[in-house]
mmCIF file of C-alpha atoms in Angstrom:
data_model
loop_
_atom_site.group_PDB
_atom_site.id
_atom_site.type_symbol
_atom_site.label_atom_id
_atom_site.label_comp_id
_atom_site.label_asym_id
_atom_site.label_seq_id
_atom_site.Cartn_x
_atom_site.Cartn_y
_atom_site.Cartn_z
ATOM 1 C CA UNK A 25 -0.097 0.058 0.014
ATOM 2 C CA UNK A 26 1.313 3.563 -0.779
ATOM 3 C CA UNK A 27 2.284 6.062 1.805
ATOM 4 C CA UNK A 28 -0.199 8.315 3.142
ATOM 5 C CA UNK A 29 0.373 11.937 1.721
ATOM 6 C CA UNK A 30 0.071 14.732 4.302
ATOM 7 C CA UNK A 31 -0.073 18.623 3.875
ATOM 8 C CA UNK A 32 0.583 20.649 6.985
ATOM 9 C CA UNK A 33 -1.201 24.013 7.165
ATOM 10 C CA UNK A 34 0.145 26.343 10.151
ATOM 11 C CA UNK A 35 1.256 29.778 10.110
ATOM 12 C CA UNK A 36 4.024 29.135 12.660
ATOM 13 C CA UNK A 37 7.058 27.786 10.833
ATOM 14 C CA UNK A 38 8.327 26.071 14.098
ATOM 15 C CA UNK A 39 5.074 24.192 14.574
ATOM 16 C CA UNK A 40 5.433 23.023 10.907
ATOM 17 C CA UNK A 41 9.076 21.630 11.662
ATOM 18 C CA UNK A 42 7.877 20.006 14.918
ATOM 19 C CA UNK A 43 5.318 18.136 13.109
ATOM 20 C CA UNK A 44 7.855 16.912 10.480
ATOM 21 C CA UNK A 45 10.129 15.882 13.223
ATOM 22 C CA UNK A 46 7.350 13.782 14.802
ATOM 23 C CA UNK A 47 6.655 11.997 11.666
ATOM 24 C CA UNK A 48 10.145 11.532 10.435
ATOM 25 C CA UNK A 49 10.341 7.797 11.351
ATOM 26 C CA UNK A 50 6.815 7.036 10.177
ATOM 27 C CA UNK A 51 7.614 5.110 6.926
ATOM 28 C CA UNK A 52 3.965 4.793 5.774
ATOM 29 C CA UNK A 53 3.349 8.713 6.050
ATOM 30 C CA UNK A 54 4.943 11.168 3.699
ATOM 31 C CA UNK A 55 4.838 15.145 4.021
ATOM 32 C CA UNK A 56 4.325 16.466 0.540
ATOM 33 C CA UNK A 57 3.590 20.209 1.255
ATOM 34 C CA UNK A 58 3.403 23.081 3.712
ATOM 35 C CA UNK A 59 1.128 25.940 3.845
ATOM 36 C CA UNK A 60 1.495 28.941 5.996
ATOM 37 C CA UNK A 61 -2.212 30.220 6.077
ATOM 38 C CA UNK A 62 -5.507 28.977 5.098
ATOM 39 C CA UNK A 63 -5.522 30.540 1.625
ATOM 40 C CA UNK A 64 -2.409 28.528 0.822
ATOM 41 C CA UNK A 65 -3.943 25.451 2.165
ATOM 42 C CA UNK A 66 -6.944 25.521 -0.135
ATOM 43 C CA UNK A 67 -4.478 26.099 -3.151
ATOM 44 C CA UNK A 68 -2.146 23.596 -2.383
ATOM 45 C CA UNK A 69 -4.744 20.901 -1.536
ATOM 46 C CA UNK A 70 -6.337 21.577 -4.992
ATOM 47 C CA UNK A 71 -2.862 20.981 -6.777
ATOM 48 C CA UNK A 72 -1.366 18.186 -4.498
ATOM 49 C CA UNK A 73 -4.594 16.306 -3.537
ATOM 50 C CA UNK A 74 -3.127 15.069 -0.163
ATOM 51 C CA UNK A 75 -4.788 12.115 1.681
ATOM 52 C CA UNK A 76 -4.664 14.189 4.895
ATOM 53 C CA UNK A 77 -4.349 17.779 5.811
ATOM 54 C CA UNK A 78 -3.292 18.904 9.334
ATOM 55 C CA UNK A 79 -4.953 22.118 9.775
ATOM 56 C CA UNK A 80 -4.405 24.564 12.398
ATOM 57 C CA UNK A 81 -7.476 26.686 13.515
ATOM 58 C CA UNK A 82 -6.078 30.113 13.916
ATOM 59 C CA UNK A 83 -4.336 31.335 10.658
ATOM 60 C CA UNK A 84 -4.094 34.561 9.044
ATOM 61 C CA UNK A 85 -6.125 35.620 5.859
ATOM 62 C CA UNK A 86 -8.198 32.496 5.679
ATOM 63 C CA UNK A 87 -8.673 30.586 9.024
ATOM 64 C CA UNK A 88 -8.731 26.938 9.425
ATOM 65 C CA UNK A 89 -12.269 26.636 9.676
ATOM 66 C CA UNK A 90 -13.042 28.385 6.422
ATOM 67 C CA UNK A 91 -10.381 26.626 4.702
ATOM 68 C CA UNK A 92 -11.751 23.297 5.872
ATOM 69 C CA UNK A 93 -15.058 24.295 4.424
ATOM 70 C CA UNK A 94 -13.754 25.103 1.057
ATOM 71 C CA UNK A 95 -11.562 22.254 0.861
ATOM 72 C CA UNK A 96 -14.201 19.887 1.827
ATOM 73 C CA UNK A 97 -16.122 21.154 -1.296
ATOM 74 C CA UNK A 98 -13.299 21.399 -3.717
ATOM 75 C CA UNK A 99 -11.350 18.196 -2.742
ATOM 76 C CA UNK A 100 -13.563 15.914 -0.535
ATOM 77 C CA UNK A 101 -11.171 13.159 -0.894
ATOM 78 C CA UNK A 102 -8.733 14.868 1.391
ATOM 79 C CA UNK A 103 -9.303 14.228 5.049
ATOM 80 C CA UNK A 104 -8.805 17.129 7.436
ATOM 81 C CA UNK A 105 -7.345 16.841 10.961
ATOM 82 C CA UNK A 106 -7.832 19.982 13.095
ATOM 83 C CA UNK A 107 -4.791 20.878 15.361
ATOM 84 C CA UNK A 108 -5.464 23.480 18.149
ATOM 85 C CA UNK A 109 -4.715 24.355 21.582
ATOM 86 C CA UNK A 110 -6.853 23.812 24.688
ATOM 87 C CA UNK A 111 -9.933 25.751 25.340
ATOM 88 C CA UNK A 112 -11.039 26.147 21.746
ATOM 89 C CA UNK A 113 -14.084 23.735 21.788
ATOM 90 C CA UNK A 114 -16.357 26.145 20.081
ATOM 91 C CA UNK A 115 -13.808 26.367 17.123
ATOM 92 C CA UNK A 116 -13.461 22.562 17.094
ATOM 93 C CA UNK A 117 -17.320 22.053 16.763
ATOM 94 C CA UNK A 118 -17.456 24.587 13.855
ATOM 95 C CA UNK A 119 -14.493 22.823 12.191
ATOM 96 C CA UNK A 120 -16.146 19.580 12.299
ATOM 97 C CA UNK A 121 -19.249 21.074 10.742
ATOM 98 C CA UNK A 122 -17.163 22.479 8.115
ATOM 99 C CA UNK A 123 -15.907 18.964 7.265
ATOM 100 C CA UNK A 124 -12.877 18.065 9.439
ATOM 101 C CA UNK A 125 -12.766 14.331 10.290
ATOM 102 C CA UNK A 126 -10.760 14.485 13.662
ATOM 103 C CA UNK A 127 -8.755 16.867 15.813
ATOM 104 C CA UNK A 128 -5.596 16.940 17.892
ATOM 105 C CA UNK A 129 -5.016 19.308 20.894
ATOM 106 C CA UNK A 130 -1.408 20.576 21.047
ATOM 107 C CA UNK A 131 1.040 19.403 22.274
ATOM 108 C CA UNK A 132 0.594 15.894 21.009
ATOM 109 C CA UNK A 133 3.024 12.840 20.771
ATOM 110 C CA UNK A 134 4.220 11.283 17.675
ATOM 111 C CA UNK A 135 2.331 8.037 18.373
ATOM 112 C CA UNK A 136 -0.874 10.015 18.735
ATOM 113 C CA UNK A 137 -0.253 12.130 15.552
ATOM 114 C CA UNK A 138 0.686 9.132 13.527
ATOM 115 C CA UNK A 139 -2.402 6.946 14.752
ATOM 116 C CA UNK A 140 -4.757 9.734 14.073
ATOM 117 C CA UNK A 141 -3.511 10.206 10.587
ATOM 118 C CA UNK A 142 -3.719 6.646 9.888
ATOM 119 C CA UNK A 143 -7.210 6.259 11.279
ATOM 120 C CA UNK A 144 -8.550 9.206 9.309
ATOM 121 C CA UNK A 145 -6.888 7.980 6.157
ATOM 122 C CA UNK A 146 -8.277 4.479 6.572
ATOM 123 C CA UNK A 147 -11.799 5.606 7.195
ATOM 124 C CA UNK A 148 -11.743 7.682 4.033
ATOM 125 C CA UNK A 149 -10.305 4.771 2.043
ATOM 126 C CA UNK A 150 -12.887 2.579 3.255
ATOM 127 C CA UNK A 151 -15.664 5.098 2.333
ATOM 128 C CA UNK A 152 -14.365 5.460 -1.129
ATOM 129 C CA UNK A 153 -14.366 1.659 -1.565
ATOM 130 C CA UNK A 154 -17.852 1.382 -0.517
ATOM 131 C CA UNK A 155 -19.123 4.085 -2.675
ATOM 132 C CA UNK A 156 -17.230 2.649 -5.658
ATOM 133 C CA UNK A 157 -18.462 -0.857 -5.020
ATOM 134 C CA UNK A 158 -22.139 0.003 -4.080
ATOM 135 C CA UNK A 159 -22.641 3.262 -6.122
ATOM 136 C CA UNK A 160 -23.642 5.106 -3.015
ATOM 137 C CA UNK A 161 -25.167 4.744 0.367
ATOM 138 C CA UNK A 162 -26.930 1.295 0.891
ATOM 139 C CA UNK A 163 -30.522 1.424 1.195
ATOM 140 C CA UNK A 164 -32.236 -0.743 3.979
ATOM 141 C CA UNK A 165 -33.838 -3.813 2.719
ATOM 142 C CA UNK A 166 -37.460 -3.014 2.067
ATOM 143 C CA UNK A 167 -39.042 -6.150 3.603
ATOM 144 C CA UNK A 168 -37.113 -5.884 6.932
ATOM 145 C CA UNK A 169 -39.090 -4.751 10.040
ATOM 146 C CA UNK A 170 -37.442 -1.941 11.854
ATOM 147 C CA UNK A 171 -35.327 -2.774 14.915
ATOM 148 C CA UNK A 172 -36.467 -2.223 18.456
ATOM 149 C CA UNK A 173 -34.769 0.402 20.693
ATOM 150 C CA UNK A 174 -34.508 -0.325 24.212
ATOM 151 C CA UNK A 175 -33.203 2.571 26.532
ATOM 152 C CA UNK A 176 -32.076 2.383 30.157
ATOM 153 C CA UNK A 177 -32.686 5.471 32.102
ATOM 154 C CA UNK A 178 -32.306 6.952 35.463
ATOM 155 C CA UNK A 179 -31.171 10.422 36.461
ATOM 156 C CA UNK A 180 -29.630 8.852 39.369
ATOM 157 C CA UNK A 181 -25.995 7.505 38.863
ATOM 158 C CA UNK A 182 -24.618 4.247 40.455
ATOM 159 C CA UNK A 183 -27.967 2.189 39.936
ATOM 160 C CA UNK A 184 -26.268 -0.143 37.573
ATOM 161 C CA UNK A 185 -27.487 1.077 34.135
ATOM 162 C CA UNK A 186 -24.244 0.141 32.316
ATOM 163 C CA UNK A 187 -23.933 -3.296 33.960
ATOM 164 C CA UNK A 188 -27.592 -4.042 33.095
ATOM 165 C CA UNK A 189 -27.329 -2.560 29.467
ATOM 166 C CA UNK A 190 -24.267 -4.764 28.693
ATOM 167 C CA UNK A 191 -25.372 -7.993 30.194
ATOM 168 C CA UNK A 192 -29.073 -7.464 28.756
ATOM 169 C CA UNK A 193 -27.572 -7.035 25.171
ATOM 170 C CA UNK A 194 -25.823 -10.203 25.303
ATOM 171 C CA UNK A 195 -28.533 -11.996 27.010
ATOM 172 C CA UNK A 196 -30.872 -11.084 24.111
ATOM 173 C CA UNK A 197 -28.274 -12.531 21.661
ATOM 174 C CA UNK A 198 -28.056 -15.569 23.664
ATOM 175 C CA UNK A 199 -31.870 -16.256 23.983
ATOM 176 C CA UNK A 200 -33.405 -14.678 20.909
ATOM 177 C CA UNK A 201 -30.666 -15.323 18.537
ATOM 178 C CA UNK A 202 -31.134 -11.681 17.119
ATOM 179 C CA UNK A 203 -28.825 -9.187 15.738
ATOM 180 C CA UNK A 204 -28.016 -6.730 18.551
ATOM 181 C CA UNK A 205 -26.304 -3.322 18.863
ATOM 182 C CA UNK A 206 -25.403 -1.551 22.165
ATOM 183 C CA UNK A 207 -24.863 2.198 22.075
ATOM 184 C CA UNK A 208 -23.300 4.151 24.772
ATOM 185 C CA UNK A 209 -25.112 7.555 24.692
ATOM 186 C CA UNK A 210 -23.596 8.710 28.082
ATOM 187 C CA UNK A 211 -21.253 10.878 26.151
ATOM 188 C CA UNK A 212 -19.316 12.662 28.892
ATOM 189 C CA UNK A 213 -18.812 9.493 31.151
ATOM 190 C CA UNK A 214 -19.661 6.292 29.311
ATOM 191 C CA UNK A 215 -17.925 3.164 30.350
ATOM 192 C CA UNK A 216 -19.608 0.364 28.252
ATOM 193 C CA UNK A 217 -16.336 -0.097 26.404
ATOM 194 C CA UNK A 218 -14.635 -0.623 29.715
ATOM 195 C CA UNK A 219 -17.262 -2.920 31.002
ATOM 196 C CA UNK A 220 -16.784 -5.179 27.885
ATOM 197 C CA UNK A 221 -13.058 -4.774 27.572
ATOM 198 C CA UNK A 222 -13.220 -3.263 24.181
ATOM 199 C CA UNK A 223 -10.552 -1.002 22.956
ATOM 200 C CA UNK A 224 -12.083 2.165 21.172
ATOM 201 C CA UNK A 225 -10.987 5.807 20.746
ATOM 202 C CA UNK A 226 -13.993 7.868 19.629
ATOM 203 C CA UNK A 227 -16.976 5.861 19.012
ATOM 204 C CA UNK A 228 -20.035 8.151 18.569
ATOM 205 C CA UNK A 229 -17.899 11.251 18.175
ATOM 206 C CA UNK A 230 -16.123 9.530 15.168
ATOM 207 C CA UNK A 231 -19.194 8.544 13.594
ATOM 208 C CA UNK A 232 -20.818 12.088 13.625
ATOM 209 C CA UNK A 233 -17.868 13.616 11.686
ATOM 210 C CA UNK A 234 -18.912 11.705 8.695
ATOM 211 C CA UNK A 235 -21.235 13.728 6.260
ATOM 212 C CA UNK A 236 -23.361 10.512 5.815
ATOM 213 C CA UNK A 237 -23.060 9.320 9.352
ATOM 214 C CA UNK A 238 -26.668 8.018 9.189
ATOM 215 C CA UNK A 239 -25.951 5.639 6.403
ATOM 216 C CA UNK A 240 -26.502 2.197 7.781
ATOM 217 C CA UNK A 241 -23.357 0.602 5.880
ATOM 218 C CA UNK A 242 -20.978 3.438 6.845
ATOM 219 C CA UNK A 243 -22.189 3.150 10.540
ATOM 220 C CA UNK A 244 -21.394 -0.464 10.490
ATOM 221 C CA UNK A 245 -17.667 0.301 10.026
ATOM 222 C CA UNK A 246 -17.601 2.196 13.351
ATOM 223 C CA UNK A 247 -19.216 -0.656 15.375
ATOM 224 C CA UNK A 248 -16.931 -2.676 17.558
ATOM 225 C CA UNK A 249 -17.587 -6.512 17.672
ATOM 226 C CA UNK A 250 -17.625 -8.442 20.901
ATOM 227 C CA UNK A 251 -17.095 -12.020 21.403
ATOM 228 C CA UNK A 252 -20.640 -12.414 22.570
ATOM 229 C CA UNK A 253 -22.069 -11.560 19.138
ATOM 230 C CA UNK A 254 -23.279 -7.962 19.943
ATOM 231 C CA UNK A 255 -21.634 -4.860 18.338
ATOM 232 C CA UNK A 256 -20.925 -1.909 20.219
ATOM 233 C CA UNK A 257 -20.864 1.894 19.563
ATOM 234 C CA UNK A 258 -18.814 3.268 22.406
ATOM 235 C CA UNK A 259 -19.028 6.652 23.938
ATOM 236 C CA UNK A 260 -16.506 9.509 23.007
ATOM 237 C CA UNK A 261 -13.112 9.280 24.380
ATOM 238 C CA UNK A 262 -12.913 12.637 25.959
ATOM 239 C CA UNK A 263 -15.232 15.540 26.876
ATOM 240 C CA UNK A 264 -13.889 17.440 23.912
ATOM 241 C CA UNK A 265 -15.089 14.713 21.578
ATOM 242 C CA UNK A 266 -18.401 14.587 23.405
ATOM 243 C CA UNK A 267 -18.977 18.384 22.644
ATOM 244 C CA UNK A 268 -19.193 17.384 18.960
ATOM 245 C CA UNK A 269 -22.352 15.173 19.247
ATOM 246 C CA UNK A 270 -25.710 16.750 18.937
ATOM 247 C CA UNK A 271 -29.159 15.489 19.663
ATOM 248 C CA UNK A 272 -29.768 15.338 15.920
ATOM 249 C CA UNK A 273 -26.826 13.140 15.481
ATOM 250 C CA UNK A 274 -28.335 10.616 18.298
ATOM 251 C CA UNK A 275 -31.459 10.562 16.146
ATOM 252 C CA UNK A 276 -29.640 9.903 12.976
ATOM 253 C CA UNK A 277 -27.681 7.038 14.462
ATOM 254 C CA UNK A 278 -30.643 5.304 16.161
ATOM 255 C CA UNK A 279 -32.661 5.498 12.956
ATOM 256 C CA UNK A 280 -29.791 4.012 11.005
ATOM 257 C CA UNK A 281 -29.328 1.243 13.334
ATOM 258 C CA UNK A 282 -32.963 0.336 13.437
ATOM 259 C CA UNK A 283 -32.506 -0.343 9.656
ATOM 260 C CA UNK A 284 -29.902 -3.123 10.167
ATOM 261 C CA UNK A 285 -30.375 -4.582 13.754
ATOM 262 C CA UNK A 286 -33.254 -6.215 15.341
ATOM 263 C CA UNK A 287 -32.701 -4.737 18.849
ATOM 264 C CA UNK A 288 -30.633 -1.605 19.960
ATOM 265 C CA UNK A 289 -29.829 -1.333 23.708
ATOM 266 C CA UNK A 290 -28.905 2.218 24.643
ATOM 267 C CA UNK A 291 -27.316 3.122 27.897
ATOM 268 C CA UNK A 292 -27.808 6.912 28.884
ATOM 269 C CA UNK A 293 -26.203 9.435 31.124
ATOM 270 C CA UNK A 294 -27.470 10.085 34.645
ATOM 271 C CA UNK A 295 -28.980 13.388 33.421
ATOM 272 C CA UNK A 296 -31.874 14.910 31.710
ATOM 273 C CA UNK A 297 -30.464 16.229 28.532
ATOM 274 C CA UNK A 298 -31.448 16.574 24.834
ATOM 275 C CA UNK A 299 -29.464 13.552 23.974
ATOM 276 C CA UNK A 300 -31.125 11.379 26.685
ATOM 277 C CA UNK A 301 -34.631 12.753 25.826
ATOM 278 C CA UNK A 302 -34.189 11.953 22.076
ATOM 279 C CA UNK A 303 -33.198 8.272 23.154
ATOM 280 C CA UNK A 304 -36.314 8.096 25.355
ATOM 281 C CA UNK A 305 -38.626 9.370 22.694
ATOM 282 C CA UNK A 306 -37.334 6.884 20.044
ATOM 283 C CA UNK A 307 -37.492 3.781 22.233
ATOM 284 C CA UNK A 308 -39.924 0.869 21.920
ATOM 285 C CA UNK A 309 -39.260 0.074 25.736
ATOM 286 C CA UNK A 310 -37.780 2.311 28.473
ATOM 287 C CA UNK A 311 -36.326 0.631 31.370
ATOM 288 C CA UNK A 312 -36.261 3.016 34.378
ATOM 289 C CA UNK A 313 -33.523 1.539 36.800
ATOM 290 C CA UNK A 314 -33.690 2.061 40.682
ATOM 291 C CA UNK A 315 -32.477 0.406 43.993
ATOM 292 C CA UNK A 316 -33.941 0.176 47.548
ATOM 293 C CA UNK A 317 -31.854 3.402 48.750
ATOM 294 C CA UNK A 318 -34.043 6.488 49.506
ATOM 295 C CA UNK A 319 -32.230 8.771 47.036
ATOM 296 C CA UNK A 320 -32.671 6.194 44.258
ATOM 297 C CA UNK A 321 -36.396 6.155 45.164
ATOM 298 C CA UNK A 322 -36.723 9.872 45.056
ATOM 299 C CA UNK A 323 -35.113 9.923 41.610
ATOM 300 C CA UNK A 324 -37.244 7.117 40.427
ATOM 301 C CA UNK A 325 -40.437 9.059 41.411
ATOM 302 C CA UNK A 326 -39.067 12.302 39.690
ATOM 303 C CA UNK A 327 -38.222 10.089 36.514
ATOM 304 C CA UNK A 328 -41.617 8.589 36.325
ATOM 305 C CA UNK A 329 -43.198 11.965 36.672
ATOM 306 C CA UNK A 330 -41.014 13.269 33.657
ATOM 307 C CA UNK A 331 -42.043 10.281 31.548
ATOM 308 C CA UNK A 332 -45.647 11.079 32.301
ATOM 309 C CA UNK A 333 -45.175 14.627 31.246
ATOM 310 C CA UNK A 334 -43.559 13.496 28.090
ATOM 311 C CA UNK A 335 -46.361 10.940 27.489
ATOM 312 C CA UNK A 336 -43.872 7.884 27.585
ATOM 313 C CA UNK A 337 -45.110 6.079 30.441
ATOM 314 C CA UNK A 338 -47.042 3.606 28.375
ATOM 315 C CA UNK A 339 -43.723 2.255 27.254
ATOM 316 C CA UNK A 340 -41.778 2.439 30.526
ATOM 317 C CA UNK A 341 -40.957 -0.300 33.084
ATOM 318 C CA UNK A 342 -39.432 0.145 36.525
ATOM 319 C CA UNK A 343 -36.430 -2.296 37.090
ATOM 320 C CA UNK A 344 -35.522 -2.633 40.860
ATOM 321 C CA UNK A 345 -31.771 -3.571 40.691
ATOM 322 C CA UNK A 346 -29.868 -5.034 43.555
ATOM 323 C CA UNK A 347 -32.972 -6.204 45.384
ATOM 324 C CA UNK A 348 -32.456 -7.627 49.030
ATOM 325 C CA UNK A 349 -35.186 -9.515 50.932
ATOM 326 C CA UNK A 350 -33.888 -7.692 54.028
ATOM 327 C CA UNK A 351 -34.534 -4.326 52.586
ATOM 328 C CA UNK A 352 -37.686 -2.205 51.985
ATOM 329 C CA UNK A 353 -40.495 -4.446 50.917
ATOM 330 C CA UNK A 354 -41.828 -4.382 47.197
ATOM 331 C CA UNK A 355 -45.307 -2.838 48.145
ATOM 332 C CA UNK A 356 -43.571 -0.147 50.335
ATOM 333 C CA UNK A 357 -41.320 0.787 47.447
ATOM 334 C CA UNK A 358 -44.022 0.838 45.161
ATOM 335 C CA UNK A 359 -46.050 3.118 47.401
ATOM 336 C CA UNK A 360 -43.188 5.498 47.857
ATOM 337 C CA UNK A 361 -42.558 5.998 44.185
ATOM 338 C CA UNK A 362 -46.301 5.792 43.338
ATOM 339 C CA UNK A 363 -45.665 3.290 40.585
ATOM 340 C CA UNK A 364 -45.530 -0.615 39.906
ATOM 341 C CA UNK A 365 -42.287 -2.364 39.779
ATOM 342 C CA UNK A 366 -42.203 -4.652 36.855
ATOM 343 C CA UNK A 367 -39.075 -6.813 37.311
ATOM 344 C CA UNK A 368 -36.427 -7.080 39.933
ATOM 345 C CA UNK A 369 -32.573 -8.072 39.719
ATOM 346 C CA UNK A 370 -31.122 -9.741 42.895
ATOM 347 C CA UNK A 371 -28.282 -8.140 44.795
ATOM 348 C CA UNK A 372 -25.064 -10.046 43.877
ATOM 349 C CA UNK A 373 -22.324 -7.643 44.440
ATOM 350 C CA UNK A 374 -19.433 -10.207 44.298
ATOM 351 C CA UNK A 375 -20.528 -11.406 40.788
ATOM 352 C CA UNK A 376 -21.136 -7.960 39.452
ATOM 353 C CA UNK A 377 -18.000 -6.588 40.849
ATOM 354 C CA UNK A 378 -15.835 -9.398 39.319
ATOM 355 C CA UNK A 379 -17.705 -8.914 36.192
ATOM 356 C CA UNK A 380 -16.932 -5.270 35.939
ATOM 357 C CA UNK A 381 -13.275 -5.460 37.070
ATOM 358 C CA UNK A 382 -12.396 -8.340 34.524
ATOM 359 C CA UNK A 383 -14.352 -6.784 31.566
ATOM 360 C CA UNK A 384 -16.329 -10.011 31.390
ATOM 361 C CA UNK A 385 -20.186 -9.785 31.552
ATOM 362 C CA UNK A 386 -21.650 -12.204 34.201
ATOM 363 C CA UNK A 387 -24.288 -13.712 31.718
ATOM 364 C CA UNK A 388 -21.207 -15.176 29.947
ATOM 365 C CA UNK A 389 -18.983 -16.140 32.977
ATOM 366 C CA UNK A 390 -21.863 -17.079 35.625
ATOM 367 C CA UNK A 391 -24.523 -18.651 33.396
ATOM 368 C CA UNK A 392 -25.981 -20.368 36.444
ATOM 369 C CA UNK A 393 -26.051 -17.340 38.813
ATOM 370 C CA UNK A 394 -29.637 -16.123 40.093
ATOM 371 C CA UNK A 395 -28.840 -12.719 38.631
ATOM 372 C CA UNK A 396 -28.079 -14.130 35.203
ATOM 373 C CA UNK A 397 -31.567 -15.978 35.214
ATOM 374 C CA UNK A 398 -33.301 -13.080 36.330
ATOM 375 C CA UNK A 399 -31.589 -10.835 33.720
ATOM 376 C CA UNK A 400 -32.499 -13.527 31.172
ATOM 377 C CA UNK A 401 -36.086 -13.401 32.168
ATOM 378 C CA UNK A 402 -36.164 -9.715 31.537
ATOM 379 C CA UNK A 403 -34.625 -10.231 27.986
ATOM 380 C CA UNK A 404 -37.297 -12.861 27.192
ATOM 381 C CA UNK A 405 -40.001 -10.370 28.215
ATOM 382 C CA UNK A 406 -38.602 -7.662 25.999
ATOM 383 C CA UNK A 407 -38.232 -9.749 22.974
ATOM 384 C CA UNK A 408 -41.356 -11.483 22.222
ATOM 385 C CA UNK A 409 -41.506 -13.086 18.536
ATOM 386 C CA UNK A 410 -43.885 -10.478 17.367
ATOM 387 C CA UNK A 411 -43.129 -7.026 18.762
ATOM 388 C CA UNK A 412 -45.227 -4.254 17.219
ATOM 389 C CA UNK A 413 -43.836 -0.771 16.765
ATOM 390 C CA UNK A 414 -44.477 1.479 19.939
ATOM 391 C CA UNK A 415 -47.816 3.344 19.759
ATOM 392 C CA UNK A 416 -49.523 5.847 21.830
ATOM 393 C CA UNK A 417 -51.830 4.787 24.680
ATOM 394 C CA UNK A 418 -54.880 4.821 22.121
ATOM 395 C CA UNK A 419 -52.895 2.747 19.611
ATOM 396 C CA UNK A 420 -52.239 5.594 17.252
ATOM 397 C CA UNK A 421 -48.752 6.331 15.906
ATOM 398 C CA UNK A 422 -46.650 8.768 17.966
ATOM 399 C CA UNK A 423 -46.867 12.601 16.709
ATOM 400 C CA UNK A 424 -43.860 14.275 15.514
ATOM 401 C CA UNK A 425 -41.508 15.400 18.308
ATOM 402 C CA UNK A 426 -41.740 18.687 19.731
ATOM 403 C CA UNK A 427 -39.531 20.231 22.234
ATOM 404 C CA UNK A 428 -39.015 17.648 24.962
ATOM 405 C CA UNK A 429 -37.287 19.993 27.391
ATOM 406 C CA UNK A 430 -40.236 22.400 26.857
ATOM 407 C CA UNK A 431 -42.698 19.670 27.700
ATOM 408 C CA UNK A 432 -40.989 18.897 30.916
ATOM 409 C CA UNK A 433 -41.175 22.444 32.076
ATOM 410 C CA UNK A 434 -44.571 23.243 30.612
ATOM 411 C CA UNK A 435 -46.424 21.722 33.418
#
């Protein structure tokens, strides 16, 4: 395979020299040009057609954002990596919207720089191959029933959403033999990749940098395989990357996954934000997790009130996690939260802790455990052979989404 060609665009000569020094020993990467401002970068990209452009944000004449936008239109085959200093997240978001594929924050190491160049170049190569072989985005099979979205939700952290999401996804594969995707929409602090021992850098934030990120065949290239048979879309690798993901991105990703997967399990943040609200509204089933502790009960009561205001209680189930017989009784818990509890998962701290620390889901390593059995029962109840699309309480299709935040505070 030929070397990856790179154009450096930075108005500081010393920075350009530093970049060349960092890449000096990378045999598969070749510097073919240098630009001192955005205007030069646009001209040189048109003539040199580099595979990758390292673009500084702040440059004279034409800045990096405008230059990225112009290059994306004139020479879309060149992938742009923004290089910037800390504290410029707004610039980074604008640059991604202008067509940049990734970014690096100064200072960066030689390995970090080379890895990012290779990753961006590889993504672009795969996309070009897909377009050549398939003639464009791949349409969904017309006869396929859309997949079902199951979202785990709680505004209280530490109730076991991620553990349940990971094991539930695998249990569905084991019992229903369906195609399952697990999506980590806890953008700021998601740990799905850690719980499953999956090595992933960007996940959701990588996907949304693609102009056709909602194309199912492209999205498939970003999903990480797990030995259980599920495929995983991890959370972003840093808070800066999380800032690049908007609610509209989450909606597009979930719609695309419905075209390719039977079940999509979504883990969400312990917060009420636009991303979480989009996931809730698009769900066919919402699992509201709680435990027997008083703070968790208070959050569960508030969460159910929010879902009622949004008109989503008809597809919501309360799941009592870490249930202990010596704790508050079920009837007392239900009275406290003014809602019925639909399922319980037993308290098995030793099994769960070992599972998390080893990155090995307990439904795989402890198949005979009571918690595995109960989670399997939950999986079976969520995956009947004939599952109709979620409809409103009267059986009618849901109406187009209004402002969900507005709904919460309008009562």
